[in-house]
PDB file of C-alpha atoms in Angstrom:
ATOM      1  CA  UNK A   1     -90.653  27.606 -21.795  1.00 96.00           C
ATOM      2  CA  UNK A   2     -88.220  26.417 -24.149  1.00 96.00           C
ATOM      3  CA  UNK A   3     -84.147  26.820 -23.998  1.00 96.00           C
ATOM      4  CA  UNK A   4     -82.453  27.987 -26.395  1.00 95.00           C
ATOM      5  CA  UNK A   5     -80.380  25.199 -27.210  1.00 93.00           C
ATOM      6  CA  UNK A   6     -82.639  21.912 -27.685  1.00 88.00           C
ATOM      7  CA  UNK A   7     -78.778  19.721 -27.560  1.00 87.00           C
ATOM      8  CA  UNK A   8     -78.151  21.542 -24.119  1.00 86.00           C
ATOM      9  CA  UNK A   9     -79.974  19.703 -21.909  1.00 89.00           C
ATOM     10  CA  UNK A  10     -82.277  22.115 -20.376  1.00 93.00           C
ATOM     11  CA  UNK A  11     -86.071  20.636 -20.422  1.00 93.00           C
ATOM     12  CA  UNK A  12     -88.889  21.849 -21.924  1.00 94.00           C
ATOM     13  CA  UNK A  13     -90.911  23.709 -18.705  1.00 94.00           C
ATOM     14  CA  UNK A  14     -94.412  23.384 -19.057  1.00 93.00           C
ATOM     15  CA  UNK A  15     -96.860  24.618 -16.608  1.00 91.00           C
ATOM     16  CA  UNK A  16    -100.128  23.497 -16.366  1.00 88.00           C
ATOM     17  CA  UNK A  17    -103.617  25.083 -14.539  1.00 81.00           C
ATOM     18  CA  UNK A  18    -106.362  27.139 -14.223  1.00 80.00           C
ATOM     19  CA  UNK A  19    -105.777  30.874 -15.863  1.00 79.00           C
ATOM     20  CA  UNK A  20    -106.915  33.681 -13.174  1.00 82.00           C
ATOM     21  CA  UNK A  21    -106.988  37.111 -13.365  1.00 82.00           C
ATOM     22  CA  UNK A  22    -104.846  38.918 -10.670  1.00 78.00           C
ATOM     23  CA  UNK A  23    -105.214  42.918 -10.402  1.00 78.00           C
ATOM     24  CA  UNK A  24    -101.754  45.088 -11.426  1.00 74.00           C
ATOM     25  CA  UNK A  25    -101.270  47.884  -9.228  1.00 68.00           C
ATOM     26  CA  UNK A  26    -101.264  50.976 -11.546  1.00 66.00           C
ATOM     27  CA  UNK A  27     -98.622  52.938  -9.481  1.00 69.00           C
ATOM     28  CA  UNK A  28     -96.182  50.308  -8.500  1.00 73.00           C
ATOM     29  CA  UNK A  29     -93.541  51.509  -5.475  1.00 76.00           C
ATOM     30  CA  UNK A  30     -89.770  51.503  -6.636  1.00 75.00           C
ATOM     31  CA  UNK A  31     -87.466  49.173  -4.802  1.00 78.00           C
ATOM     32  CA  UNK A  32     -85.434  50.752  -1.829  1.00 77.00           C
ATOM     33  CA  UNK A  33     -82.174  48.247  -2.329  1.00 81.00           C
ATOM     34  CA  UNK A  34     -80.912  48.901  -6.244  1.00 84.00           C
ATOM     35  CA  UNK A  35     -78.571  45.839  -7.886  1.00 89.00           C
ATOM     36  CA  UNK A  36     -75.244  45.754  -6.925  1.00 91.00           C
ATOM     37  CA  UNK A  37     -73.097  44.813 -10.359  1.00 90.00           C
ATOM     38  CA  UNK A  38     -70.848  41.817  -9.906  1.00 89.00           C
ATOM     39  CA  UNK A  39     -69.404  40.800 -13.479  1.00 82.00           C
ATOM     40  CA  UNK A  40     -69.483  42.626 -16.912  1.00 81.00           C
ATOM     41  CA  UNK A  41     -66.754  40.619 -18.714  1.00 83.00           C
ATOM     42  CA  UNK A  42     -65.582  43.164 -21.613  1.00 92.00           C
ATOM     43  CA  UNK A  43     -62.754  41.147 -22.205  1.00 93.00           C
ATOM     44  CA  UNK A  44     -64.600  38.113 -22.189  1.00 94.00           C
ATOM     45  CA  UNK A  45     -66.883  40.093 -25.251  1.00 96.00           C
ATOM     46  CA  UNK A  46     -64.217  41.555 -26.938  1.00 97.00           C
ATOM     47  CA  UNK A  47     -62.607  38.016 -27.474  1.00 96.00           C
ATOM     48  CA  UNK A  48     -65.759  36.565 -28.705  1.00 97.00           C
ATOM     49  CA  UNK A  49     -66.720  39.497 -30.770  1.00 97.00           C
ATOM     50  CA  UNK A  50     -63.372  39.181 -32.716  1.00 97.00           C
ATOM     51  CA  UNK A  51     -63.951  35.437 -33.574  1.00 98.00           C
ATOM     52  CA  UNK A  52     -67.486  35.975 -34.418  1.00 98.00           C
ATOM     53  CA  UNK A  53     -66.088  39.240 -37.064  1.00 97.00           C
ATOM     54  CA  UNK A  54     -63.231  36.775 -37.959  1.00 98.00           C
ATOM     55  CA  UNK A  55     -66.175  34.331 -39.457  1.00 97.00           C
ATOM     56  CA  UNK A  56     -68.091  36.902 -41.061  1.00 97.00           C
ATOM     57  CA  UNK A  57     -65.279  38.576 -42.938  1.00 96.00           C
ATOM     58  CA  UNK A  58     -64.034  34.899 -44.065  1.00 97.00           C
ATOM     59  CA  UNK A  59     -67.763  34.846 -45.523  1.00 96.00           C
ATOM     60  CA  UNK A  60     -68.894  31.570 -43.534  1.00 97.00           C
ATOM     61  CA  UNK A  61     -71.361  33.471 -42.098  1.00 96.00           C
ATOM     62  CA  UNK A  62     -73.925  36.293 -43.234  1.00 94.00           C
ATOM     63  CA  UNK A  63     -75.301  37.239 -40.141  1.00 95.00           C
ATOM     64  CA  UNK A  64     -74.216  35.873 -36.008  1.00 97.00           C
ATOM     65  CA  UNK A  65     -75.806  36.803 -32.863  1.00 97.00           C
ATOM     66  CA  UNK A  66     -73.585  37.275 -29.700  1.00 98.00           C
ATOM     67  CA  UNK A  67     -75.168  37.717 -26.914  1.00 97.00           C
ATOM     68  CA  UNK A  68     -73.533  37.887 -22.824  1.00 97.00           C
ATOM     69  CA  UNK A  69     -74.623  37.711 -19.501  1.00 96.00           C
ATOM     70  CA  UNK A  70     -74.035  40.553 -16.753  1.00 96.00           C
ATOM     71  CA  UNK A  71     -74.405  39.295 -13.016  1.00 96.00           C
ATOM     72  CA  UNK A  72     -75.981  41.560 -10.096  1.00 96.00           C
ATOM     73  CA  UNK A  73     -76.545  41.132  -6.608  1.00 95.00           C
ATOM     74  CA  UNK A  74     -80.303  40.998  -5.784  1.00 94.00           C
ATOM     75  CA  UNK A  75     -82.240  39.355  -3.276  1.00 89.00           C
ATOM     76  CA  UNK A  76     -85.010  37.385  -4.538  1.00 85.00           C
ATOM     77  CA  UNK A  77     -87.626  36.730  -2.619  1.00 87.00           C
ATOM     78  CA  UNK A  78     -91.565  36.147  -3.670  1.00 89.00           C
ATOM     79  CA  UNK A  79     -92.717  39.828  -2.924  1.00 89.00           C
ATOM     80  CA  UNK A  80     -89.695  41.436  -4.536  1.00 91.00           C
ATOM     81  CA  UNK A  81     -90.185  39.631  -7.931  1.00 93.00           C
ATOM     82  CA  UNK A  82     -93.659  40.265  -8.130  1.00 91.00           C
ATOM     83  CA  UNK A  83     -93.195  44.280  -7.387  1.00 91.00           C
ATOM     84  CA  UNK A  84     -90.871  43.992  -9.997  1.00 94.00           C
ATOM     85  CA  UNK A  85     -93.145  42.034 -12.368  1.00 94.00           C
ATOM     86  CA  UNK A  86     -95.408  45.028 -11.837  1.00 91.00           C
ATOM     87  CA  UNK A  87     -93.155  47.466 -12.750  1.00 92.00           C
ATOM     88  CA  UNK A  88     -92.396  46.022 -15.704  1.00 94.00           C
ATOM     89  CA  UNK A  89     -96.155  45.477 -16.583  1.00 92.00           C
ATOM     90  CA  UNK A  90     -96.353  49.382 -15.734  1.00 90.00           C
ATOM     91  CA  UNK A  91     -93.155  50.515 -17.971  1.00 91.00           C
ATOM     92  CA  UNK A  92     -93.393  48.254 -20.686  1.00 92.00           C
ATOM     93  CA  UNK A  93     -97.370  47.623 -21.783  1.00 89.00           C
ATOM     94  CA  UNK A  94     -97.083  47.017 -25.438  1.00 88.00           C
ATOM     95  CA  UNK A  95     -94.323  44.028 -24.615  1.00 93.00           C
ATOM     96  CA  UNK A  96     -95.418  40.092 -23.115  1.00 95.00           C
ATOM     97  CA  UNK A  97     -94.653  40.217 -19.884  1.00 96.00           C
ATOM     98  CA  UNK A  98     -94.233  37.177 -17.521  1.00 96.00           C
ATOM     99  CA  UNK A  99     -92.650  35.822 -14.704  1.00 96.00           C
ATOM    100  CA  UNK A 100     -91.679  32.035 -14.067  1.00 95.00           C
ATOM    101  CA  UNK A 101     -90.971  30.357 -10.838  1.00 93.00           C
ATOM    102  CA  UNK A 102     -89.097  26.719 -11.543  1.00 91.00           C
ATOM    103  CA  UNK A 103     -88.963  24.218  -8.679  1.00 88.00           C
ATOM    104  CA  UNK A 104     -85.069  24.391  -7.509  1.00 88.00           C
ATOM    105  CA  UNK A 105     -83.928  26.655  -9.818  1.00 90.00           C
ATOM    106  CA  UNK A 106     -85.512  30.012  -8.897  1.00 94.00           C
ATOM    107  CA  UNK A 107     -87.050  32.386 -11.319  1.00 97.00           C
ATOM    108  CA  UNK A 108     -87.039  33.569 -14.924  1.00 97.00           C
ATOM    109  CA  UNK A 109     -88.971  37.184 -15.865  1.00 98.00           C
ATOM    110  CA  UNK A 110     -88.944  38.980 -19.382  1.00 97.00           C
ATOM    111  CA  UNK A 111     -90.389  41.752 -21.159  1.00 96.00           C
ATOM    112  CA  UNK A 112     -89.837  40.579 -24.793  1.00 95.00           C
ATOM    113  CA  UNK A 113     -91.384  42.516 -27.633  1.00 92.00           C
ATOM    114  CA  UNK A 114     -90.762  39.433 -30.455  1.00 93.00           C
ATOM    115  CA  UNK A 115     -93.576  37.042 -31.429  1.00 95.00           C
ATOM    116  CA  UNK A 116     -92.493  33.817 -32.526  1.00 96.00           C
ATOM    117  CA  UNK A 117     -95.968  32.692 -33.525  1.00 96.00           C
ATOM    118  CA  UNK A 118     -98.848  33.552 -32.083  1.00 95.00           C
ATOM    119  CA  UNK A 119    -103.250  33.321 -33.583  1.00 94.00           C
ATOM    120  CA  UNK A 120    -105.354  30.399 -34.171  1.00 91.00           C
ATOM    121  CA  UNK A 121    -105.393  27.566 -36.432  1.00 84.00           C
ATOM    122  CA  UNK A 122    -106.535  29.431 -39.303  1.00 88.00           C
ATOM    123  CA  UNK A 123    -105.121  32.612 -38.830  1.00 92.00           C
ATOM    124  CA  UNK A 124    -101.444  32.755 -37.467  1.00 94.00           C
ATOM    125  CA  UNK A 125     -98.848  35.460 -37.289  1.00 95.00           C
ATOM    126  CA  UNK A 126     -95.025  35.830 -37.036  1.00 95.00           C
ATOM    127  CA  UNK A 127     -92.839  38.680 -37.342  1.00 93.00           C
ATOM    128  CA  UNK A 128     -89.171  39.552 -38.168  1.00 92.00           C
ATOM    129  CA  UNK A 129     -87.745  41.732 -35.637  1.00 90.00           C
ATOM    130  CA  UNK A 130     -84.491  43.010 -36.448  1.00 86.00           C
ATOM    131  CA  UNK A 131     -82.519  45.969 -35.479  1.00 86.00           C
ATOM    132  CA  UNK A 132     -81.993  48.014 -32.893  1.00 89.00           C
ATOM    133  CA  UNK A 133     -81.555  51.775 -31.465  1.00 90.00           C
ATOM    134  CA  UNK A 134     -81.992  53.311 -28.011  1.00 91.00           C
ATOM    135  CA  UNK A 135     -84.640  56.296 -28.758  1.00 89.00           C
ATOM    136  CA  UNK A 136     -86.411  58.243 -26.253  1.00 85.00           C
ATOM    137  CA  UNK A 137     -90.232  58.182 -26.015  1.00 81.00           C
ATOM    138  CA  UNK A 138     -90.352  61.351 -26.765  1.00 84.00           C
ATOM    139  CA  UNK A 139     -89.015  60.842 -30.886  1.00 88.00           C
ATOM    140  CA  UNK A 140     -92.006  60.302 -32.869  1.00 88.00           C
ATOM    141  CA  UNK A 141     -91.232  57.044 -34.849  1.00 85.00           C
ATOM    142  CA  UNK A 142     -91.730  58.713 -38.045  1.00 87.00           C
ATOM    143  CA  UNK A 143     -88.667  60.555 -37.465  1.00 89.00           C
ATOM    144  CA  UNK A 144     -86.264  57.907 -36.990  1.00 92.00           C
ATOM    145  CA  UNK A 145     -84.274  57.277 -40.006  1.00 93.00           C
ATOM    146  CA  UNK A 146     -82.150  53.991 -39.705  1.00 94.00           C
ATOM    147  CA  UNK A 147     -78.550  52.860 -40.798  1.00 92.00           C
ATOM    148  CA  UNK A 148     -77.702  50.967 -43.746  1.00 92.00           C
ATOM    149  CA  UNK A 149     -76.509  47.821 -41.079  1.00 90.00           C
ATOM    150  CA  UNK A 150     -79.775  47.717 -39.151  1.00 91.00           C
ATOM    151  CA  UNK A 151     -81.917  47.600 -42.473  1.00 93.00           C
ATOM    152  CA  UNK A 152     -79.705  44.665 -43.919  1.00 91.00           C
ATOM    153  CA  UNK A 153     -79.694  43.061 -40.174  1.00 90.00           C
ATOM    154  CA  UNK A 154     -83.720  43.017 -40.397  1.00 91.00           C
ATOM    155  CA  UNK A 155     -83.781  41.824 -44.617  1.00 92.00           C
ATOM    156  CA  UNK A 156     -81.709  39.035 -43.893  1.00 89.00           C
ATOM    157  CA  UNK A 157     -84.158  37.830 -41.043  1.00 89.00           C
ATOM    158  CA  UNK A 158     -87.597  38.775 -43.137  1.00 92.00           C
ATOM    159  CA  UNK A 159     -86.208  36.650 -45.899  1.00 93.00           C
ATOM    160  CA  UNK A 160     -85.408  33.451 -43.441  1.00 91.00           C
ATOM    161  CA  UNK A 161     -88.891  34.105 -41.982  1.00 92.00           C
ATOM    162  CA  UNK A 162     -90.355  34.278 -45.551  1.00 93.00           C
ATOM    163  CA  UNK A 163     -89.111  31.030 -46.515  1.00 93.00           C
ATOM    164  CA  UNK A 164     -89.111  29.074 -43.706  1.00 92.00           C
ATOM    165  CA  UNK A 165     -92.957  29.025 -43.477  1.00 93.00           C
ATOM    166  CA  UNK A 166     -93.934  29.036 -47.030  1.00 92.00           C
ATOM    167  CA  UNK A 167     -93.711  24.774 -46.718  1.00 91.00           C
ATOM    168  CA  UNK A 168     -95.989  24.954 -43.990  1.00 90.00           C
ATOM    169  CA  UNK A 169     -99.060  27.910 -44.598  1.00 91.00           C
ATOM    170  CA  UNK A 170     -99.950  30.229 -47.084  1.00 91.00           C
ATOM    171  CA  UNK A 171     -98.463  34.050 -46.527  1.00 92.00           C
ATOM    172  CA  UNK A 172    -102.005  35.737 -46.705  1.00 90.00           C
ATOM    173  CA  UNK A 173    -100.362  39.337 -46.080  1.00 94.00           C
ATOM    174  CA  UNK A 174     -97.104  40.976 -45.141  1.00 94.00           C
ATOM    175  CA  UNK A 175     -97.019  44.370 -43.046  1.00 94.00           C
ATOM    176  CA  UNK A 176     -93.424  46.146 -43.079  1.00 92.00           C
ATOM    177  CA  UNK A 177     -90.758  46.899 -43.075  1.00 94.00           C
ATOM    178  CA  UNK A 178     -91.785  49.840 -39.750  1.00 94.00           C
ATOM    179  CA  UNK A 179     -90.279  51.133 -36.914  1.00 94.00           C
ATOM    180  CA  UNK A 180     -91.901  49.304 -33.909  1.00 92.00           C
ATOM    181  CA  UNK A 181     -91.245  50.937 -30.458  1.00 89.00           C
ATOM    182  CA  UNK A 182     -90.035  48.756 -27.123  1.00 86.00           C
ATOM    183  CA  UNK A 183     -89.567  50.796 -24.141  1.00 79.00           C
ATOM    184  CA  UNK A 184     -86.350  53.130 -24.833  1.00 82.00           C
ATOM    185  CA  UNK A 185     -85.573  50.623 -27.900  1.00 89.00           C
ATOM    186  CA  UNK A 186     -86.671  50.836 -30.937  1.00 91.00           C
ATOM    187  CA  UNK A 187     -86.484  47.457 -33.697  1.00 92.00           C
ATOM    188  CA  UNK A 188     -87.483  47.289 -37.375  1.00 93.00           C
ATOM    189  CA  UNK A 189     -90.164  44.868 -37.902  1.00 94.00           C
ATOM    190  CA  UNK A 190     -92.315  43.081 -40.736  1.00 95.00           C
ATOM    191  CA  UNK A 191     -95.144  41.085 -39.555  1.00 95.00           C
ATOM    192  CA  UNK A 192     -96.661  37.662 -41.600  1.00 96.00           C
ATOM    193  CA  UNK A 193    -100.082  36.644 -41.272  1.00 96.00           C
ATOM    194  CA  UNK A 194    -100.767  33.436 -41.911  1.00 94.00           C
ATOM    195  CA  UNK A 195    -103.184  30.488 -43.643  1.00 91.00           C
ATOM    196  CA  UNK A 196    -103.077  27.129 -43.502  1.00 85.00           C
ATOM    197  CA  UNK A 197    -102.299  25.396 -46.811  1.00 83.00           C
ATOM    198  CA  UNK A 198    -105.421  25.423 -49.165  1.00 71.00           C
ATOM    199  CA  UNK A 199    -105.427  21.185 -49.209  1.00 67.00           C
ATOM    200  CA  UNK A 200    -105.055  21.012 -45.229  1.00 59.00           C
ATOM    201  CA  UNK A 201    -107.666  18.551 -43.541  1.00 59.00           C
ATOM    202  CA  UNK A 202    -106.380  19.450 -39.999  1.00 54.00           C
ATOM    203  CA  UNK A 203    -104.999  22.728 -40.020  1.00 50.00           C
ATOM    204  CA  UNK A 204    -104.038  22.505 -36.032  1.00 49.00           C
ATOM    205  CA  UNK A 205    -100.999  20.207 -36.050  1.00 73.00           C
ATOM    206  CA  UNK A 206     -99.538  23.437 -38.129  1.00 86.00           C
ATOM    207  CA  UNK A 207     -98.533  25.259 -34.297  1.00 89.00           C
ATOM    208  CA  UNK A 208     -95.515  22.369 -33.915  1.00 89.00           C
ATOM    209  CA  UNK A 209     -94.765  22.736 -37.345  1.00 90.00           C
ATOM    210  CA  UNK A 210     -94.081  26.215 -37.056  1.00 92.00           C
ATOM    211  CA  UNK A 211     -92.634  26.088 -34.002  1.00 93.00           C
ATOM    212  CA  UNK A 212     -89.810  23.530 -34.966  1.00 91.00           C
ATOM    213  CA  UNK A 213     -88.929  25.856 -38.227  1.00 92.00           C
ATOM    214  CA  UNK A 214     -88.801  29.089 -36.450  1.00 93.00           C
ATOM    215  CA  UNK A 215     -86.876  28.345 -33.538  1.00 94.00           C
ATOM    216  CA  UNK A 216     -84.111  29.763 -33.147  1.00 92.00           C
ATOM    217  CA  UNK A 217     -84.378  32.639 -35.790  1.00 88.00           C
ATOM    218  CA  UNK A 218     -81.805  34.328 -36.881  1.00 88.00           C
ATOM    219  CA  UNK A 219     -82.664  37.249 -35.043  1.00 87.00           C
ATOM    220  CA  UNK A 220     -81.260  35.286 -32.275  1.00 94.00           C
ATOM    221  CA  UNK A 221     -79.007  32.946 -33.713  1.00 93.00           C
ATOM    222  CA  UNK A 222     -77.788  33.616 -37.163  1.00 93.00           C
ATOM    223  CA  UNK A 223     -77.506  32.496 -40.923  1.00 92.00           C
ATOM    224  CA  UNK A 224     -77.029  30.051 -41.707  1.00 92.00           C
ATOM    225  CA  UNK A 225     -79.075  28.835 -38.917  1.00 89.00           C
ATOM    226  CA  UNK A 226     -77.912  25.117 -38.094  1.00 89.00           C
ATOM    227  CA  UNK A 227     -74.167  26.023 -38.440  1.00 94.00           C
ATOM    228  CA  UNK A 228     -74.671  29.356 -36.711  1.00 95.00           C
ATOM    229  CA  UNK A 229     -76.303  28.083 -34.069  1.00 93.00           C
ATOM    230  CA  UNK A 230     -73.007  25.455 -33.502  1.00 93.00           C
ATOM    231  CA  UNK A 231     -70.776  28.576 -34.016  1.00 96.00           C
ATOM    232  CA  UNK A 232     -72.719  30.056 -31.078  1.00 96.00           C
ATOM    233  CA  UNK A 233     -72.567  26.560 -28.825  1.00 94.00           C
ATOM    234  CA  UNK A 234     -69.080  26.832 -29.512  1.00 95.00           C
ATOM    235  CA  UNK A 235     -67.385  30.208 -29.312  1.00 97.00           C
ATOM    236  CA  UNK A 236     -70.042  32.371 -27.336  1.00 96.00           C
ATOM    237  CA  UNK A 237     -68.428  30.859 -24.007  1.00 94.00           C
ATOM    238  CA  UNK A 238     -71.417  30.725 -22.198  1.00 94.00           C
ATOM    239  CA  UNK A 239     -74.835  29.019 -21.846  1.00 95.00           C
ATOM    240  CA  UNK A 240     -77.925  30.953 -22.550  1.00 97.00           C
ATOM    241  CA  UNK A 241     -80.169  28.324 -21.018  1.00 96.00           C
ATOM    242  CA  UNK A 242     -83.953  29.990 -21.552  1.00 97.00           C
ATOM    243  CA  UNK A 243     -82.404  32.918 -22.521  1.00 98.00           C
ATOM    244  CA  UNK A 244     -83.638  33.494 -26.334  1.00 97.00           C
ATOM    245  CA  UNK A 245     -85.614  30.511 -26.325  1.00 97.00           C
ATOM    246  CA  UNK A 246     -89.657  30.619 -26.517  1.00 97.00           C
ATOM    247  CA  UNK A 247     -91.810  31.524 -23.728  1.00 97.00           C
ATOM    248  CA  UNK A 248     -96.052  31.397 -23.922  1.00 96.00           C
ATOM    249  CA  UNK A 249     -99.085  30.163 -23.792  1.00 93.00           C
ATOM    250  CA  UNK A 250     -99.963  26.890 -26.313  1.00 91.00           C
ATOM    251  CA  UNK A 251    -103.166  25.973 -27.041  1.00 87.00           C
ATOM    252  CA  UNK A 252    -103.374  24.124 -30.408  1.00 82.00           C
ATOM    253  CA  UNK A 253    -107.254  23.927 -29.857  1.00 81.00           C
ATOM    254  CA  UNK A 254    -107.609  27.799 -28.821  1.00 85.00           C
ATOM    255  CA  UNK A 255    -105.218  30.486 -29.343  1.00 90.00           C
ATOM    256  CA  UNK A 256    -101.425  30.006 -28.246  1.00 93.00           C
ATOM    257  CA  UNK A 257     -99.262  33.308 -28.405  1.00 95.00           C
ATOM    258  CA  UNK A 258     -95.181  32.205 -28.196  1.00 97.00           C
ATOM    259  CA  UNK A 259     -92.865  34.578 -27.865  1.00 97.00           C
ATOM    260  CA  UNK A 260     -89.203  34.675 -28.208  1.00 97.00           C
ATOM    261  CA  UNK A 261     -87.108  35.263 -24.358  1.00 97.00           C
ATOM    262  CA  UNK A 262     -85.413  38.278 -25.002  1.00 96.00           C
ATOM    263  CA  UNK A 263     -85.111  41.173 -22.396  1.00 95.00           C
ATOM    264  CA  UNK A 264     -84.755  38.352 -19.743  1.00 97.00           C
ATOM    265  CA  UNK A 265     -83.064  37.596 -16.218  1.00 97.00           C
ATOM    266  CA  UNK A 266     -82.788  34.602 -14.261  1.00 98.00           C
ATOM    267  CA  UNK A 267     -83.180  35.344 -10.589  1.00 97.00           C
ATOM    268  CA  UNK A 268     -81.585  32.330  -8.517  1.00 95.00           C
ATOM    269  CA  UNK A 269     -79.719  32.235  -4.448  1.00 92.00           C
ATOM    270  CA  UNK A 270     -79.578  36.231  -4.252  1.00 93.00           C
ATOM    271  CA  UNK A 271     -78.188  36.774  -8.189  1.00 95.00           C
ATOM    272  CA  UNK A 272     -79.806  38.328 -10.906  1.00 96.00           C
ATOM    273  CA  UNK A 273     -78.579  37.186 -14.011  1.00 97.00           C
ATOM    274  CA  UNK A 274     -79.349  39.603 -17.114  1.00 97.00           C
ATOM    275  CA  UNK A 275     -79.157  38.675 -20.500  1.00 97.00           C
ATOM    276  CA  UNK A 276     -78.619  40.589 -24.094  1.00 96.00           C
ATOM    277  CA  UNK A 277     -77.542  40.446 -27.535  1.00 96.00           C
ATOM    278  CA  UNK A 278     -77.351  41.439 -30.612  1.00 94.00           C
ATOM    279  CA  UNK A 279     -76.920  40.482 -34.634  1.00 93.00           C
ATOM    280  CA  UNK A 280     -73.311  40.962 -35.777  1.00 95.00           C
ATOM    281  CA  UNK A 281     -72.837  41.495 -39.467  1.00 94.00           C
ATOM    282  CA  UNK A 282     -69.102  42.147 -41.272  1.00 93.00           C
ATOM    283  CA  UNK A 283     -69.273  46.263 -40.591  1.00 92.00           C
ATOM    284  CA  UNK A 284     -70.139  45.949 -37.588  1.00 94.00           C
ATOM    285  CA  UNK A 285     -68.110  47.653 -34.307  1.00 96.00           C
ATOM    286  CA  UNK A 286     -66.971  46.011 -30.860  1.00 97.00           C
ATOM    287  CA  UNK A 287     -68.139  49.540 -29.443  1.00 96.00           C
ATOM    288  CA  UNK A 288     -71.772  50.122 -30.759  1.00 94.00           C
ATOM    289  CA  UNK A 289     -72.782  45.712 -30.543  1.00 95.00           C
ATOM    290  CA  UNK A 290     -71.649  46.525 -26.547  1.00 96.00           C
ATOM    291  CA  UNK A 291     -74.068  49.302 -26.371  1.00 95.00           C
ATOM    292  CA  UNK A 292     -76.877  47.331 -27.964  1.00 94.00           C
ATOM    293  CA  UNK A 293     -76.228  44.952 -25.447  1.00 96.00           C
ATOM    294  CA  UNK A 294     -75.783  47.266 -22.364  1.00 95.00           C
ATOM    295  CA  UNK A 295     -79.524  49.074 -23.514  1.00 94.00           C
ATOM    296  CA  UNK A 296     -81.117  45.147 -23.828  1.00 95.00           C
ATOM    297  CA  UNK A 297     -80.568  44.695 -20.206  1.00 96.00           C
ATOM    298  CA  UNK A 298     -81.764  47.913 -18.914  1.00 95.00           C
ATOM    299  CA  UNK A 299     -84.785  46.705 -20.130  1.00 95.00           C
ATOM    300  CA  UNK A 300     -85.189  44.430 -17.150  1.00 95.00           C
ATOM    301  CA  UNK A 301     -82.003  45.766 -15.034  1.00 95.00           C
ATOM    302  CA  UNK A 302     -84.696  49.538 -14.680  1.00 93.00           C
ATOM    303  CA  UNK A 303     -87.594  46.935 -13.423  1.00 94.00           C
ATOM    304  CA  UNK A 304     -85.269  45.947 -10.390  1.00 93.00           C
TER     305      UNK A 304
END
């Protein structure tokens, strides 16, 4: 696991051992004792919101991510995160699901649907994964016709994608832009798959490469990136910790599969801490970026 912010002082988690299979109950049982809300913070939004728009209409910025944090009351022991971990496997089985327990500072679980980078040394693949609407299951993709906003919001992040790993691999094919479905969300999303450079000896050292230049995106953070991502350490007004940071499995020898943290909590002395965000670009509204962020957390908030 990686934080968000590498300047925040939050380590780098790894965890080490033999991979076993363990059996997921196909009918998991729902939880008797539902979350009890304890902060929202509109206000708290609203006042970042307007300082985020304030950048974007001055032009400093073309694209920000604001994100928040909602607190609930939820006891957290072993047997009720891992019921929840398999409800979330049950709900959610086209998303990477995992569950973290950290030494002293409780537990992290996420159903994210974003691949930072994920393949083999000679074949990699990324994605750009960029706007967002709340669709049931029950709307055939095909019919979903997207806003002007959300198309820009995922263009601006295909483009950083596009040239951020051109130094580093060859772009062997591109897939998208297409409606990709996550639960009750829907995103727009173009996929890369990757090479590694034609005069490469070692192709494997390529993974930290990649890494380095894709985290954070601006699917999480903004353009352009560096200064965004001070914006965010500075006017957000709170810290995300793992929260849109990379979670995974790395294998530089093997296949690794990263994955960006979104749809996230961080369960910790009887709180559950739920995370989500979204891009902000200069038409967007306080009212619909709220939303966004109120349908993120369901995500994990319907898995408790």
């Amino acid at each position: 696991m990686i934080p968000y912010d590498l300047e925040s002082g939050h380590d780098v988690l790894l965890f080490e051992g033999v991979q076993q299979p363990i059996p997921i109950t196909q009918q998991p049982t729902p939880d008797t004792q539902s979350p009890t809300q304890i902060t929202q913070n509109p206000s708290s939004y609203a006042k970042a919101f307007a300082t985020f728009m304030s950048a974007l209409q001055k032009g400093e910025f073309t694209k920000l991510v604001l994100s928040r944090a909602s607190e609930w009351e939820w006891e957290t022991d072993e047997a009720r995160l891992m019921a929840a971990f398999n409800r979330a496997c049950s709900l959610y089985p086209r998303m990477m699901i995992y569950l973290a327990q950290i030494p002293g500072e409780g537990a992290w679980m996420g159903c994210t649907p974003e691949i930072l980078v994920s393949g083999t040394a000679n074949h990699y693949r990324t994605m750009a994964l960029a706007g967002t609407m709340s669709v049931p299951d029950t709307v055939p993709v095909k019919n979903i016709v997207w806003s002007e906003k959300n198309r820009k919001e995922q263009e601006i992040v295909a483009d950083y994608v596009r040239e951020t790993v051109s130094p580093y691999v060859r772009i062997l094919e591109e897939e998208g832009p297409y409606t990709s479905r996550a639960g009750q969300l829907v995103h727009l999303k173009t996929e890369f798959h990757l090479a590694p450079p034609l005069n490469a000896d070692n192709p494997s050292p390529i993974i930290h490469h990649l890494i380095k230049a894709l985290h954070p995106t601006p699917a999480v953070c903004g353009l352009p990136a560096k200064e965004a991502a001070a914006f965010i350490r500075e006017n957000e007004g709170y810290d995300r910790e793992y929260y849109s940071g990379v979670v995974g499995m790395l294998d530089e020898d093997n296949e690794t599969n990263l994955f960006v943290n979104l749809r996230c909590g961080h369960f910790h002395n009887g709180k559950a801490i739920l995370y989500g965000g979204g891009g902000i670009l200069k038409d967007s509204t306080l009212g619909s970026e709220w939303n966004e962020t109120n349908w993120k957390m369901n995500t994990i908030l319907t898995t408790l």
